[in-house]
mmCIF file of C-alpha atoms and ligand atoms in Angstrom:
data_model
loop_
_atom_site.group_PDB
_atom_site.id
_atom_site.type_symbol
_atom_site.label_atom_id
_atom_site.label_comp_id
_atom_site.label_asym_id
_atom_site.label_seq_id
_atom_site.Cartn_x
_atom_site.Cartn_y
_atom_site.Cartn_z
ATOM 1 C CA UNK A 1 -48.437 163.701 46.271
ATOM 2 C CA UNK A 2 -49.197 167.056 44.949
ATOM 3 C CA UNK A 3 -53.064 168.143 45.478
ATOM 4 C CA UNK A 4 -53.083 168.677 41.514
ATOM 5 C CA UNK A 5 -52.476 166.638 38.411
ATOM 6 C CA UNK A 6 -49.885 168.062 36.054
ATOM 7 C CA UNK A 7 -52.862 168.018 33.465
ATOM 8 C CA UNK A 8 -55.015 169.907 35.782
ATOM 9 C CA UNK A 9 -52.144 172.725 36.409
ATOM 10 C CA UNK A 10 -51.949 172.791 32.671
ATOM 11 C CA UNK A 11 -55.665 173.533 32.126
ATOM 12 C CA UNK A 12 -56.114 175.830 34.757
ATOM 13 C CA UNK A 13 -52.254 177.987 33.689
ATOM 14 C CA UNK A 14 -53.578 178.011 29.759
ATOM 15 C CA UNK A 15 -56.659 177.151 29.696
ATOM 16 C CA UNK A 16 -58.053 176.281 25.715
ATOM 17 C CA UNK A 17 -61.092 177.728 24.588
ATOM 18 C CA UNK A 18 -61.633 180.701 26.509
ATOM 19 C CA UNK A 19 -63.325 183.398 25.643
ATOM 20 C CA UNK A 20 -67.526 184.182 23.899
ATOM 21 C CA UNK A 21 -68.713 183.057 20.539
ATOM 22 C CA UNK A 22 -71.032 186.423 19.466
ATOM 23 C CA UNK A 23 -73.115 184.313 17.210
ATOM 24 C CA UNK A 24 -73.195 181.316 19.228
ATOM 25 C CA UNK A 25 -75.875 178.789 18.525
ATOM 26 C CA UNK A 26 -76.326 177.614 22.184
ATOM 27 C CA UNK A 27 -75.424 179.298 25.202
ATOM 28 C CA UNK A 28 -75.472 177.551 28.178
ATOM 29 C CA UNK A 29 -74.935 178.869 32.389
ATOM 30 C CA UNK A 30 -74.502 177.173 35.290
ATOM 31 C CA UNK A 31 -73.776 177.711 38.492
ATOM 32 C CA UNK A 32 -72.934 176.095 42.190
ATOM 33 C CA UNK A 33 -74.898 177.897 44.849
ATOM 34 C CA UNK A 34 -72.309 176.865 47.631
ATOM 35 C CA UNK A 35 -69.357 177.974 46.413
ATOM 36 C CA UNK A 36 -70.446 180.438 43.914
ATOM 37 C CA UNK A 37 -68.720 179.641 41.095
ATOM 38 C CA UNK A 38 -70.075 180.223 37.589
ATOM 39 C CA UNK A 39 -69.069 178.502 34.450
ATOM 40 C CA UNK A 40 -70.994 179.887 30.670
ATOM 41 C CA UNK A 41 -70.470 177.719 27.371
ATOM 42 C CA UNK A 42 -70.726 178.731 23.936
ATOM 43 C CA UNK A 43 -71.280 176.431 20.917
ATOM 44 C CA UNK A 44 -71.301 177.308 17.219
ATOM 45 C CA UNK A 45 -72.826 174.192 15.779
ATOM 46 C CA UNK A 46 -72.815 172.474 12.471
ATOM 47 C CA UNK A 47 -73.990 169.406 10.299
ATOM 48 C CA UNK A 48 -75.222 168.403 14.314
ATOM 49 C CA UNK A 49 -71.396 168.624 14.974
ATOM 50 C CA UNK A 50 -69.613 170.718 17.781
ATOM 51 C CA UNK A 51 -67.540 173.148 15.223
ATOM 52 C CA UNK A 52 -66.776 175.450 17.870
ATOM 53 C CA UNK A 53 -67.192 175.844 21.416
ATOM 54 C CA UNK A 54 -65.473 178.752 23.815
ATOM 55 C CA UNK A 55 -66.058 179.372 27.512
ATOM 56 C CA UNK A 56 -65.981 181.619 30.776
ATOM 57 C CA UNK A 57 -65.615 180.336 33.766
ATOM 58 C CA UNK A 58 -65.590 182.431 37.183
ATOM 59 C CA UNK A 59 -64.278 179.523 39.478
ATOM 60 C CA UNK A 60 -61.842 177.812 40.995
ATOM 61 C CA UNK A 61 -58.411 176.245 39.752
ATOM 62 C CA UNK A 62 -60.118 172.968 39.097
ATOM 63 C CA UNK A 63 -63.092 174.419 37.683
ATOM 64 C CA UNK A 64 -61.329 175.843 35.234
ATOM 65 C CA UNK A 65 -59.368 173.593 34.185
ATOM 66 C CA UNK A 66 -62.464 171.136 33.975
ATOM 67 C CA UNK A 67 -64.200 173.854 31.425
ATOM 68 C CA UNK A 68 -60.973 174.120 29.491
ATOM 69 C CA UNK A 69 -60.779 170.025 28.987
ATOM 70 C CA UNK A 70 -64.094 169.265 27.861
ATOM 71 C CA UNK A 71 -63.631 171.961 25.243
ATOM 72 C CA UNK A 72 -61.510 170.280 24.026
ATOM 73 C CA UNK A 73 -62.923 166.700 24.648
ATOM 74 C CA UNK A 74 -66.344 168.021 22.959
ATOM 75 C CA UNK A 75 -64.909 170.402 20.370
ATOM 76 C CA UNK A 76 -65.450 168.347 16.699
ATOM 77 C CA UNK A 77 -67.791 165.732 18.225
ATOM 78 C CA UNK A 78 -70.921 165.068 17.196
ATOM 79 C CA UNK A 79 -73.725 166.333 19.091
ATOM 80 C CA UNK A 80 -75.227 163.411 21.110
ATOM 81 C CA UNK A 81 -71.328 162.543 21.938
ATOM 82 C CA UNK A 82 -71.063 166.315 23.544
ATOM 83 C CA UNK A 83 -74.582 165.191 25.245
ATOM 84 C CA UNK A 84 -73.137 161.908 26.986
ATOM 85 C CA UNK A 85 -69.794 163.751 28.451
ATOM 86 C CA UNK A 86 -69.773 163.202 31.908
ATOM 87 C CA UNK A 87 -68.087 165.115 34.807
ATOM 88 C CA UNK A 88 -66.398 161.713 35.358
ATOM 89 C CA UNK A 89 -64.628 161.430 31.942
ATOM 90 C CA UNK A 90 -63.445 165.337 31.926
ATOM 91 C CA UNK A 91 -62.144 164.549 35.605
ATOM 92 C CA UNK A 92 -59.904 161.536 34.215
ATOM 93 C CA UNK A 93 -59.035 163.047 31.209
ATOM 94 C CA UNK A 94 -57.205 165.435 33.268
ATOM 95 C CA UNK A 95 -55.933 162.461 35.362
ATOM 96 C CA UNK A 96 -57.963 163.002 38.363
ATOM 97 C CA UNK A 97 -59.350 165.769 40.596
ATOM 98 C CA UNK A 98 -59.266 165.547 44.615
ATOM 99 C CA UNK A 99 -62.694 163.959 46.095
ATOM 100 C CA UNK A 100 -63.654 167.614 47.127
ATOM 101 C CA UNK A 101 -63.073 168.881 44.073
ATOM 102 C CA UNK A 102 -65.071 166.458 41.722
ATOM 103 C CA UNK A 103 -68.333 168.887 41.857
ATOM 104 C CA UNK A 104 -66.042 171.253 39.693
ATOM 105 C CA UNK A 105 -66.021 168.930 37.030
ATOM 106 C CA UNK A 106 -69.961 169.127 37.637
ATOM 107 C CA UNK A 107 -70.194 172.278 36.488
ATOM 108 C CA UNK A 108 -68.353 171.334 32.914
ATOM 109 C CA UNK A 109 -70.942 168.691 31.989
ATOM 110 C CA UNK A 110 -73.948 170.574 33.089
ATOM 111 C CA UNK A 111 -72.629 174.257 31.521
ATOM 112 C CA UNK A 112 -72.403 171.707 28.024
ATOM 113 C CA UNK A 113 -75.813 170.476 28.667
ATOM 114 C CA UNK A 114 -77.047 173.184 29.182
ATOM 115 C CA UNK A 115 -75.937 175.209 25.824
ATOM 116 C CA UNK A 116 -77.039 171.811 24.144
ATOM 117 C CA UNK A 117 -80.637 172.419 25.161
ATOM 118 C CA UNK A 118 -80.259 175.713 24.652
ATOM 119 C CA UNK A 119 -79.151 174.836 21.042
ATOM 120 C CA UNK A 120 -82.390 172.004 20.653
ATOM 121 C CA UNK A 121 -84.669 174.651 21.851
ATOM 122 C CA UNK A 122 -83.680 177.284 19.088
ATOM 123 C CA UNK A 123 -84.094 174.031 16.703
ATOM 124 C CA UNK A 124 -86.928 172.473 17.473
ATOM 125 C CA UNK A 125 -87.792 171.401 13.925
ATOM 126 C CA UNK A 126 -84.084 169.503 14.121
ATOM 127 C CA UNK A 127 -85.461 167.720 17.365
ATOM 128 C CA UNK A 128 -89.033 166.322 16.804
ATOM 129 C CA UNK A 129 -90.637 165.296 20.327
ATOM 130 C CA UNK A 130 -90.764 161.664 19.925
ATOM 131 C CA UNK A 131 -93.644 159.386 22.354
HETATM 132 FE FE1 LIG B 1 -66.753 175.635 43.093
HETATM 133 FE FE2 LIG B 1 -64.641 174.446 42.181
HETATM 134 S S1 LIG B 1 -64.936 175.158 44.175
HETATM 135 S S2 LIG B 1 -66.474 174.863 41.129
#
């Protein structure tokens, strides 16, 4: 069996989504200390939908190709659906990664969550603290 999904090959040969929104409205960058690899996201946000969202990714084949799917698995969703995207649905949606590989997928949700909170703590009127 190839080490790859046909999906995954796709992703990481043209990848969707790549590149920097200038006037993003959350930025968001993660990293994994043991292998290095980097992964930024970039939302434009509207109407507390995803109306845009680009990335960057300095990684590996599947990390890539895990940025490039939850682009696309985020882009038009509302916000609190982008919020609840784990690594484990952006790994199936691209029909599996290898065992090793699932921490790539990692990287994908938290570089999301991260521009997210990036995006409530420009808007903190839009997100009251609630006890
Ligand atoms: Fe580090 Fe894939 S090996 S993200």
């Amino acid at each position: 069996m190839a080490l790859y999904s046909e999906k995954v090959m796709d992703h990481f040969l043209h990848p969707r989504n790549v590149g920097v929104i200038e006037d993003a409205d959350g930025v968001g960058e993660v990293g994994n200390a043991k292998c290095g690899d980097i992964m930024k996201m970039y939302l434009k946000i509207e109407d507390d939908t995803i109306k845009d969202v680009k990335f960057e990714t300095f990684g590996c084949a599947s990390a890539i190709a895990s940025s490039s799917m939850a682009t696309e698995l985020i882009k038009g969703q509302k916000l609190e659906d982008a919020m609840a995207l784990t690594n484990k649905a952006v790994a199936e949606a691209l029909d599996g990664l290898p065992d090793y590989k699932m921490h790539c997928s990692v990287l994908a949700e938290e570089a999301i969550q991260s521009a997210l909170e990036d995006y409530k703590a420009k808007n903190p009127e839009k997100f009251p603290i609630t006890y």
